[in-house]
Amino acid sequence: MTIEGQVGEPNGAERPQEKQRGPVVLRRSRLREPTTTDQRLLDSRGPSDWVHTDPWRVLRIQAEFVEGFGALAEVPRAVTVFGSARTPREHPEYATGVELGAALAKTGCAVITGGGPGAMEAVNRGASEAGGLSIGLGIELPFEQGLNPWVDLGVNFRYFFVRKTMFIKYAQAFVCLPGGFGTMDELFESLTLVQTKKVTKFPVVLFGKSYWQGLYDWIRDSMRASGKIGDKDLALLHLTDDIDDAVGIVQEAYDAWEATH
């Protein structure tokens, strides 16, 4: 639909010709379109570049949210556990992950991991073998190979930010096993959300004192000491080597949350 120019705009300027394409308004040089939206939809002979455009990506993003929410909507209380995909099966940290996953499952918690190998696989394995619900939220990466075999409920994502929403939305706690950039990314995102009260009653446990102590000391001695965070912010982090302690922190936070809901 083309609308002729009109006079009488508030600033006295003549209104230019325009074309409406759904909610989009086109003017001046953008008026000249060789085809219509319907024509492009129905013409199978046209180019396929449209599937890579930003408006189409929005629909794929929406679809990922819908699939994720649908798959996880009835998940019981859960704990998200992060850790390195590079942890070998023969490493002590792998055995710790299996034990942690089993311990969480025995309290009635589902476990959620990134669904990959290494520490994530260990936690999924422990939960699955203990009879708990083992969830893996995978991500499309050039160097990781699908979901590990101990995932009972799995969802694969294209977009990190959609996946991160699922990690947060369906968990009551985070436990971070030793890991790399991905683990650090999720750790600090969760701390930011708790600090700003976007999520509440949400403990963050750093499991493995020898691995995490240096980071914890820097947060305490540099960030807090210089006033970039406060004592309450530092208290959001729980550093431990003990599985019973980690599970107890998770259970205590859940009990406190349940008491207010």
PDB file of C-alpha atoms in Angstrom:
ATOM      1  CA  MET A   1       0.000   0.000   0.000  1.00  0.00           C
ATOM      2  CA  THR A   2       1.442   3.379  -1.040  1.00  0.00           C
ATOM      3  CA  ILE A   3       0.296   6.604   0.629  1.00  0.00           C
ATOM      4  CA  GLU A   4       0.602   9.893  -1.234  1.00  0.00           C
ATOM      5  CA  GLY A   5       2.467  12.754   0.397  1.00  0.00           C
ATOM      6  CA  GLN A   6       0.413  14.969   2.666  1.00  0.00           C
ATOM      7  CA  VAL A   7       0.827  18.479   4.019  1.00  0.00           C
ATOM      8  CA  GLY A   8       0.100  19.505   7.569  1.00  0.00           C
ATOM      9  CA  GLU A   9       2.647  17.607   9.645  1.00  0.00           C
ATOM     10  CA  PRO A  10       3.424  19.171  13.053  1.00  0.00           C
ATOM     11  CA  ASN A  11       6.776  20.542  11.873  1.00  0.00           C
ATOM     12  CA  GLY A  12       5.354  21.896   8.637  1.00  0.00           C
ATOM     13  CA  ALA A  13       7.328  19.430   6.501  1.00  0.00           C
ATOM     14  CA  GLU A  14       5.708  17.472   3.699  1.00  0.00           C
ATOM     15  CA  ARG A  15       5.206  13.846   4.590  1.00  0.00           C
ATOM     16  CA  PRO A  16       7.122  11.618   2.161  1.00  0.00           C
ATOM     17  CA  GLN A  17       5.623   8.730   0.274  1.00  0.00           C
ATOM     18  CA  GLU A  18       5.764   5.492   2.187  1.00  0.00           C
ATOM     19  CA  LYS A  19       4.990   1.826   1.845  1.00  0.00           C
ATOM     20  CA  GLN A  20       3.843  -0.371   4.693  1.00  0.00           C
ATOM     21  CA  ARG A  21       5.241  -3.897   4.876  1.00  0.00           C
ATOM     22  CA  GLY A  22       3.380  -5.332   7.844  1.00  0.00           C
ATOM     23  CA  PRO A  23       4.580  -3.268  10.831  1.00  0.00           C
ATOM     24  CA  VAL A  24       7.541  -1.908   8.824  1.00  0.00           C
ATOM     25  CA  VAL A  25       7.370   1.505   7.119  1.00  0.00           C
ATOM     26  CA  LEU A  26       9.533   2.102   4.024  1.00  0.00           C
ATOM     27  CA  ARG A  27      10.311   5.570   2.643  1.00  0.00           C
ATOM     28  CA  ARG A  28      12.470   7.235   0.001  1.00  0.00           C
ATOM     29  CA  SER A  29      14.968   4.840  -1.607  1.00  0.00           C
ATOM     30  CA  ARG A  30      13.582   1.877   0.369  1.00  0.00           C
ATOM     31  CA  LEU A  31      10.253   2.176  -1.455  1.00  0.00           C
ATOM     32  CA  ARG A  32      11.562   0.352  -4.492  1.00  0.00           C
ATOM     33  CA  GLU A  33      11.152  -3.360  -3.780  1.00  0.00           C
ATOM     34  CA  PRO A  34      11.035  -5.720  -6.745  1.00  0.00           C
ATOM     35  CA  THR A  35       8.806  -8.277  -5.006  1.00  0.00           C
ATOM     36  CA  THR A  36       6.271  -8.559  -2.195  1.00  0.00           C
ATOM     37  CA  THR A  37       6.521 -10.651   0.981  1.00  0.00           C
ATOM     38  CA  ASP A  38       3.851 -13.086  -0.259  1.00  0.00           C
ATOM     39  CA  GLN A  39       5.596 -13.432  -3.597  1.00  0.00           C
ATOM     40  CA  ARG A  40       8.904 -14.253  -1.927  1.00  0.00           C
ATOM     41  CA  LEU A  41       7.166 -16.800   0.290  1.00  0.00           C
ATOM     42  CA  LEU A  42       5.424 -18.609  -2.557  1.00  0.00           C
ATOM     43  CA  ASP A  43       8.198 -18.433  -5.137  1.00  0.00           C
ATOM     44  CA  SER A  44      10.282 -21.552  -4.514  1.00  0.00           C
ATOM     45  CA  ARG A  45      12.673 -20.485  -7.261  1.00  0.00           C
ATOM     46  CA  GLY A  46      13.926 -17.471  -5.350  1.00  0.00           C
ATOM     47  CA  PRO A  47      17.184 -17.219  -3.380  1.00  0.00           C
ATOM     48  CA  SER A  48      17.421 -18.887   0.036  1.00  0.00           C
ATOM     49  CA  ASP A  49      19.435 -16.132   1.710  1.00  0.00           C
ATOM     50  CA  TRP A  50      16.315 -15.144   3.683  1.00  0.00           C
ATOM     51  CA  VAL A  51      16.860 -18.025   6.136  1.00  0.00           C
ATOM     52  CA  HIS A  52      20.021 -16.267   7.332  1.00  0.00           C
ATOM     53  CA  THR A  53      18.478 -12.843   7.904  1.00  0.00           C
ATOM     54  CA  ASP A  54      17.995 -11.319  11.358  1.00  0.00           C
ATOM     55  CA  PRO A  55      14.162 -11.382  11.276  1.00  0.00           C
ATOM     56  CA  TRP A  56      14.278 -15.121  10.573  1.00  0.00           C
ATOM     57  CA  ARG A  57      16.794 -15.610  13.376  1.00  0.00           C
ATOM     58  CA  VAL A  58      14.303 -14.024  15.759  1.00  0.00           C
ATOM     59  CA  LEU A  59      11.850 -16.809  14.949  1.00  0.00           C
ATOM     60  CA  ARG A  60      14.516 -19.448  15.529  1.00  0.00           C
ATOM     61  CA  ILE A  61      15.379 -17.834  18.851  1.00  0.00           C
ATOM     62  CA  GLN A  62      11.696 -17.819  19.768  1.00  0.00           C
ATOM     63  CA  ALA A  63      11.431 -21.480  18.794  1.00  0.00           C
ATOM     64  CA  GLU A  64      14.377 -22.351  21.042  1.00  0.00           C
ATOM     65  CA  PHE A  65      12.735 -20.648  24.006  1.00  0.00           C
ATOM     66  CA  VAL A  66       9.444 -22.447  23.308  1.00  0.00           C
ATOM     67  CA  GLU A  67      11.163 -25.840  23.013  1.00  0.00           C
ATOM     68  CA  GLY A  68      13.223 -25.262  26.149  1.00  0.00           C
ATOM     69  CA  PHE A  69      10.292 -24.069  28.252  1.00  0.00           C
ATOM     70  CA  GLY A  70       8.141 -26.936  26.994  1.00  0.00           C
ATOM     71  CA  ALA A  71      10.737 -29.596  27.711  1.00  0.00           C
ATOM     72  CA  LEU A  72      11.648 -28.334  31.183  1.00  0.00           C
ATOM     73  CA  ALA A  73       8.338 -26.971  32.480  1.00  0.00           C
ATOM     74  CA  GLU A  74       7.618 -29.991  34.692  1.00  0.00           C
ATOM     75  CA  VAL A  75      11.148 -30.571  35.950  1.00  0.00           C
ATOM     76  CA  PRO A  76      11.270 -30.958  39.758  1.00  0.00           C
ATOM     77  CA  ARG A  77      13.617 -28.867  41.855  1.00  0.00           C
ATOM     78  CA  ALA A  78      16.998 -28.936  40.217  1.00  0.00           C
ATOM     79  CA  VAL A  79      20.631 -27.948  40.614  1.00  0.00           C
ATOM     80  CA  THR A  80      22.752 -26.793  37.705  1.00  0.00           C
ATOM     81  CA  VAL A  81      26.305 -28.118  37.809  1.00  0.00           C
ATOM     82  CA  PHE A  82      29.104 -26.755  35.650  1.00  0.00           C
ATOM     83  CA  GLY A  83      32.578 -28.077  35.004  1.00  0.00           C
ATOM     84  CA  SER A  84      35.158 -28.668  32.348  1.00  0.00           C
ATOM     85  CA  ALA A  85      34.405 -30.686  29.236  1.00  0.00           C
ATOM     86  CA  ARG A  86      38.109 -31.602  29.238  1.00  0.00           C
ATOM     87  CA  THR A  87      38.119 -33.565  32.509  1.00  0.00           C
ATOM     88  CA  PRO A  88      39.302 -37.123  31.674  1.00  0.00           C
ATOM     89  CA  ARG A  89      37.281 -40.062  32.961  1.00  0.00           C
ATOM     90  CA  GLU A  90      40.291 -41.320  34.923  1.00  0.00           C
ATOM     91  CA  HIS A  91      40.772 -37.972  36.710  1.00  0.00           C
ATOM     92  CA  PRO A  92      39.748 -37.667  40.396  1.00  0.00           C
ATOM     93  CA  GLU A  93      37.525 -34.715  39.465  1.00  0.00           C
ATOM     94  CA  TYR A  94      35.452 -37.035  37.270  1.00  0.00           C
ATOM     95  CA  ALA A  95      34.879 -39.390  40.214  1.00  0.00           C
ATOM     96  CA  THR A  96      33.897 -36.381  42.317  1.00  0.00           C
ATOM     97  CA  GLY A  97      31.368 -35.347  39.680  1.00  0.00           C
ATOM     98  CA  VAL A  98      29.793 -38.813  39.683  1.00  0.00           C
ATOM     99  CA  GLU A  99      29.548 -38.758  43.475  1.00  0.00           C
ATOM    100  CA  LEU A 100      28.097 -35.248  43.489  1.00  0.00           C
ATOM    101  CA  GLY A 101      25.470 -36.108  40.873  1.00  0.00           C
ATOM    102  CA  ALA A 102      24.407 -39.168  42.861  1.00  0.00           C
ATOM    103  CA  ALA A 103      24.241 -37.229  46.130  1.00  0.00           C
ATOM    104  CA  LEU A 104      22.045 -34.531  44.603  1.00  0.00           C
ATOM    105  CA  ALA A 105      19.763 -37.134  43.024  1.00  0.00           C
ATOM    106  CA  LYS A 106      19.294 -38.856  46.378  1.00  0.00           C
ATOM    107  CA  THR A 107      17.896 -35.609  47.839  1.00  0.00           C
ATOM    108  CA  GLY A 108      15.262 -35.517  45.094  1.00  0.00           C
ATOM    109  CA  CYS A 109      17.016 -32.930  42.951  1.00  0.00           C
ATOM    110  CA  ALA A 110      17.306 -33.201  39.210  1.00  0.00           C
ATOM    111  CA  VAL A 111      20.720 -32.236  37.913  1.00  0.00           C
ATOM    112  CA  ILE A 112      21.221 -29.959  34.929  1.00  0.00           C
ATOM    113  CA  THR A 113      24.516 -29.773  33.073  1.00  0.00           C
ATOM    114  CA  GLY A 114      25.716 -28.540  29.717  1.00  0.00           C
ATOM    115  CA  GLY A 115      25.298 -32.100  28.507  1.00  0.00           C
ATOM    116  CA  GLY A 116      28.848 -32.433  27.247  1.00  0.00           C
ATOM    117  CA  PRO A 117      31.734 -34.736  28.170  1.00  0.00           C
ATOM    118  CA  GLY A 118      34.129 -34.447  31.103  1.00  0.00           C
ATOM    119  CA  ALA A 119      32.800 -33.117  34.392  1.00  0.00           C
ATOM    120  CA  MET A 120      29.339 -32.617  32.892  1.00  0.00           C
ATOM    121  CA  GLU A 121      29.168 -36.250  31.856  1.00  0.00           C
ATOM    122  CA  ALA A 122      30.309 -37.316  35.328  1.00  0.00           C
ATOM    123  CA  VAL A 123      27.491 -35.439  37.059  1.00  0.00           C
ATOM    124  CA  ASN A 124      24.877 -36.732  34.588  1.00  0.00           C
ATOM    125  CA  ARG A 125      26.214 -40.232  35.081  1.00  0.00           C
ATOM    126  CA  GLY A 126      26.053 -40.048  38.864  1.00  0.00           C
ATOM    127  CA  ALA A 127      22.497 -38.734  38.848  1.00  0.00           C
ATOM    128  CA  SER A 128      21.272 -41.234  36.258  1.00  0.00           C
ATOM    129  CA  GLU A 129      22.859 -44.240  37.959  1.00  0.00           C
ATOM    130  CA  ALA A 130      21.355 -43.122  41.289  1.00  0.00           C
ATOM    131  CA  GLY A 131      17.878 -43.080  39.757  1.00  0.00           C
ATOM    132  CA  GLY A 132      17.570 -39.307  39.530  1.00  0.00           C
ATOM    133  CA  LEU A 133      16.625 -37.099  36.604  1.00  0.00           C
ATOM    134  CA  SER A 134      19.706 -36.277  34.541  1.00  0.00           C
ATOM    135  CA  ILE A 135      19.276 -33.261  32.239  1.00  0.00           C
ATOM    136  CA  GLY A 136      21.676 -31.996  29.585  1.00  0.00           C
ATOM    137  CA  LEU A 137      21.358 -28.661  27.805  1.00  0.00           C
ATOM    138  CA  GLY A 138      23.697 -28.888  24.851  1.00  0.00           C
ATOM    139  CA  ILE A 139      25.052 -26.149  22.614  1.00  0.00           C
ATOM    140  CA  GLU A 140      26.097 -26.166  18.969  1.00  0.00           C
ATOM    141  CA  LEU A 141      29.893 -25.946  19.016  1.00  0.00           C
ATOM    142  CA  PRO A 142      32.565 -26.792  16.431  1.00  0.00           C
ATOM    143  CA  PHE A 143      34.545 -28.957  18.855  1.00  0.00           C
ATOM    144  CA  GLU A 144      32.003 -30.811  21.036  1.00  0.00           C
ATOM    145  CA  GLN A 145      30.172 -33.968  20.056  1.00  0.00           C
ATOM    146  CA  GLY A 146      26.535 -33.971  21.114  1.00  0.00           C
ATOM    147  CA  LEU A 147      25.015 -34.968  24.437  1.00  0.00           C
ATOM    148  CA  ASN A 148      26.742 -37.484  26.663  1.00  0.00           C
ATOM    149  CA  PRO A 149      25.128 -40.947  27.043  1.00  0.00           C
ATOM    150  CA  TRP A 150      23.962 -40.361  30.638  1.00  0.00           C
ATOM    151  CA  VAL A 151      21.540 -37.565  29.761  1.00  0.00           C
ATOM    152  CA  ASP A 152      17.928 -38.683  30.312  1.00  0.00           C
ATOM    153  CA  LEU A 153      16.330 -35.440  29.122  1.00  0.00           C
ATOM    154  CA  GLY A 154      18.277 -33.424  26.616  1.00  0.00           C
ATOM    155  CA  VAL A 155      17.743 -30.201  24.698  1.00  0.00           C
ATOM    156  CA  ASN A 156      20.184 -28.830  22.127  1.00  0.00           C
ATOM    157  CA  PHE A 157      20.491 -25.080  21.554  1.00  0.00           C
ATOM    158  CA  ARG A 158      21.997 -22.855  18.891  1.00  0.00           C
ATOM    159  CA  TYR A 159      22.199 -19.756  21.081  1.00  0.00           C
ATOM    160  CA  PHE A 160      24.137 -19.413  24.326  1.00  0.00           C
ATOM    161  CA  PHE A 161      21.795 -16.806  25.794  1.00  0.00           C
ATOM    162  CA  VAL A 162      18.736 -19.067  25.387  1.00  0.00           C
ATOM    163  CA  ARG A 163      20.589 -21.939  27.016  1.00  0.00           C
ATOM    164  CA  LYS A 164      21.718 -19.702  29.886  1.00  0.00           C
ATOM    165  CA  THR A 165      18.113 -18.763  30.575  1.00  0.00           C
ATOM    166  CA  MET A 166      17.242 -22.443  30.972  1.00  0.00           C
ATOM    167  CA  PHE A 167      20.189 -23.022  33.315  1.00  0.00           C
ATOM    168  CA  ILE A 168      18.933 -20.275  35.601  1.00  0.00           C
ATOM    169  CA  LYS A 169      15.168 -20.592  35.276  1.00  0.00           C
ATOM    170  CA  TYR A 170      14.891 -24.246  36.227  1.00  0.00           C
ATOM    171  CA  ALA A 171      17.545 -24.468  38.962  1.00  0.00           C
ATOM    172  CA  GLN A 172      17.569 -23.557  42.632  1.00  0.00           C
ATOM    173  CA  ALA A 173      21.373 -23.559  42.948  1.00  0.00           C
ATOM    174  CA  PHE A 174      24.628 -23.598  41.005  1.00  0.00           C
ATOM    175  CA  VAL A 175      27.580 -25.827  41.758  1.00  0.00           C
ATOM    176  CA  CYS A 176      30.786 -25.130  39.846  1.00  0.00           C
ATOM    177  CA  LEU A 177      33.327 -27.899  39.515  1.00  0.00           C
ATOM    178  CA  PRO A 178      36.755 -26.930  38.151  1.00  0.00           C
ATOM    179  CA  GLY A 179      36.287 -25.594  34.648  1.00  0.00           C
ATOM    180  CA  GLY A 180      37.412 -23.148  32.004  1.00  0.00           C
ATOM    181  CA  PHE A 181      35.981 -20.072  30.293  1.00  0.00           C
ATOM    182  CA  GLY A 182      32.486 -21.532  29.949  1.00  0.00           C
ATOM    183  CA  THR A 183      32.308 -22.338  33.651  1.00  0.00           C
ATOM    184  CA  MET A 184      33.616 -18.874  34.537  1.00  0.00           C
ATOM    185  CA  ASP A 185      31.078 -17.264  32.233  1.00  0.00           C
ATOM    186  CA  GLU A 186      28.186 -19.055  33.906  1.00  0.00           C
ATOM    187  CA  LEU A 187      29.629 -18.461  37.377  1.00  0.00           C
ATOM    188  CA  PHE A 188      29.807 -14.687  37.040  1.00  0.00           C
ATOM    189  CA  GLU A 189      26.510 -14.422  35.223  1.00  0.00           C
ATOM    190  CA  SER A 190      24.806 -16.280  38.066  1.00  0.00           C
ATOM    191  CA  LEU A 191      26.524 -14.084  40.664  1.00  0.00           C
ATOM    192  CA  THR A 192      25.364 -10.960  38.830  1.00  0.00           C
ATOM    193  CA  LEU A 193      21.765 -12.195  38.738  1.00  0.00           C
ATOM    194  CA  VAL A 194      21.807 -13.046  42.442  1.00  0.00           C
ATOM    195  CA  GLN A 195      23.522  -9.765  43.393  1.00  0.00           C
ATOM    196  CA  THR A 196      20.939  -7.739  41.478  1.00  0.00           C
ATOM    197  CA  LYS A 197      18.095  -9.887  42.885  1.00  0.00           C
ATOM    198  CA  LYS A 198      16.970 -11.117  39.501  1.00  0.00           C
ATOM    199  CA  VAL A 199      16.994 -14.532  41.164  1.00  0.00           C
ATOM    200  CA  THR A 200      16.614 -15.120  44.896  1.00  0.00           C
ATOM    201  CA  LYS A 201      17.549 -17.856  47.376  1.00  0.00           C
ATOM    202  CA  PHE A 202      20.151 -19.063  44.899  1.00  0.00           C
ATOM    203  CA  PRO A 203      23.444 -20.304  46.383  1.00  0.00           C
ATOM    204  CA  VAL A 204      26.566 -20.560  44.249  1.00  0.00           C
ATOM    205  CA  VAL A 205      28.980 -23.282  45.357  1.00  0.00           C
ATOM    206  CA  LEU A 206      32.606 -23.447  44.213  1.00  0.00           C
ATOM    207  CA  PHE A 207      33.590 -27.091  44.591  1.00  0.00           C
ATOM    208  CA  GLY A 208      37.311 -27.746  44.829  1.00  0.00           C
ATOM    209  CA  LYS A 209      39.249 -25.442  47.156  1.00  0.00           C
ATOM    210  CA  SER A 210      42.633 -26.002  45.561  1.00  0.00           C
ATOM    211  CA  TYR A 211      41.231 -24.961  42.170  1.00  0.00           C
ATOM    212  CA  TRP A 212      39.018 -22.052  43.210  1.00  0.00           C
ATOM    213  CA  GLN A 213      40.943 -20.592  46.171  1.00  0.00           C
ATOM    214  CA  GLY A 214      43.020 -18.217  44.044  1.00  0.00           C
ATOM    215  CA  LEU A 215      39.938 -16.759  42.380  1.00  0.00           C
ATOM    216  CA  TYR A 216      38.131 -16.481  45.712  1.00  0.00           C
ATOM    217  CA  ASP A 217      41.128 -14.705  47.285  1.00  0.00           C
ATOM    218  CA  TRP A 218      41.290 -12.244  44.386  1.00  0.00           C
ATOM    219  CA  ILE A 219      37.585 -11.476  44.667  1.00  0.00           C
ATOM    220  CA  ARG A 220      38.015 -10.905  48.400  1.00  0.00           C
ATOM    221  CA  ASP A 221      41.349  -9.054  48.382  1.00  0.00           C
ATOM    222  CA  SER A 222      40.932  -7.029  45.181  1.00  0.00           C
ATOM    223  CA  MET A 223      37.247  -6.622  44.348  1.00  0.00           C
ATOM    224  CA  ARG A 224      35.955  -6.317  47.898  1.00  0.00           C
ATOM    225  CA  ALA A 225      38.990  -4.502  49.279  1.00  0.00           C
ATOM    226  CA  SER A 226      38.690  -1.812  46.616  1.00  0.00           C
ATOM    227  CA  GLY A 227      34.963  -1.393  47.224  1.00  0.00           C
ATOM    228  CA  LYS A 228      33.818  -2.877  43.917  1.00  0.00           C
ATOM    229  CA  ILE A 229      31.669  -5.399  45.794  1.00  0.00           C
ATOM    230  CA  GLY A 230      30.505  -5.612  49.399  1.00  0.00           C
ATOM    231  CA  ASP A 231      30.610  -8.216  52.149  1.00  0.00           C
ATOM    232  CA  LYS A 232      27.145  -9.473  51.190  1.00  0.00           C
ATOM    233  CA  ASP A 233      28.338 -10.045  47.634  1.00  0.00           C
ATOM    234  CA  LEU A 234      31.330 -12.081  48.777  1.00  0.00           C
ATOM    235  CA  ALA A 235      29.016 -14.134  50.974  1.00  0.00           C
ATOM    236  CA  LEU A 236      27.166 -15.322  47.853  1.00  0.00           C
ATOM    237  CA  LEU A 237      30.078 -17.683  47.182  1.00  0.00           C
ATOM    238  CA  HIS A 238      30.476 -20.922  49.113  1.00  0.00           C
ATOM    239  CA  LEU A 239      33.851 -22.630  48.817  1.00  0.00           C
ATOM    240  CA  THR A 240      34.036 -26.298  49.765  1.00  0.00           C
ATOM    241  CA  ASP A 241      35.674 -29.673  49.178  1.00  0.00           C
ATOM    242  CA  ASP A 242      32.963 -31.694  50.858  1.00  0.00           C
ATOM    243  CA  ILE A 243      30.031 -33.193  48.950  1.00  0.00           C
ATOM    244  CA  ASP A 244      27.814 -33.363  52.031  1.00  0.00           C
ATOM    245  CA  ASP A 245      28.552 -29.696  52.687  1.00  0.00           C
ATOM    246  CA  ALA A 246      27.686 -28.726  49.101  1.00  0.00           C
ATOM    247  CA  VAL A 247      24.440 -30.704  49.176  1.00  0.00           C
ATOM    248  CA  GLY A 248      23.615 -29.219  52.582  1.00  0.00           C
ATOM    249  CA  ILE A 249      24.050 -25.670  51.258  1.00  0.00           C
ATOM    250  CA  VAL A 250      21.711 -26.467  48.373  1.00  0.00           C
ATOM    251  CA  GLN A 251      19.127 -28.066  50.666  1.00  0.00           C
ATOM    252  CA  GLU A 252      19.240 -25.210  53.181  1.00  0.00           C
ATOM    253  CA  ALA A 253      18.666 -22.641  50.460  1.00  0.00           C
ATOM    254  CA  TYR A 254      15.793 -24.651  49.043  1.00  0.00           C
ATOM    255  CA  ASP A 255      14.174 -25.007  52.466  1.00  0.00           C
ATOM    256  CA  ALA A 256      14.422 -21.237  52.938  1.00  0.00           C
ATOM    257  CA  TRP A 257      12.917 -20.619  49.505  1.00  0.00           C
ATOM    258  CA  GLU A 258      10.070 -23.090  50.139  1.00  0.00           C
ATOM    259  CA  ALA A 259       9.272 -21.425  53.458  1.00  0.00           C
ATOM    260  CA  THR A 260       8.537 -18.160  51.652  1.00  0.00           C
ATOM    261  CA  HIS A 261       6.441 -19.608  48.812  1.00  0.00           C
TER     262      HIS A 261
END
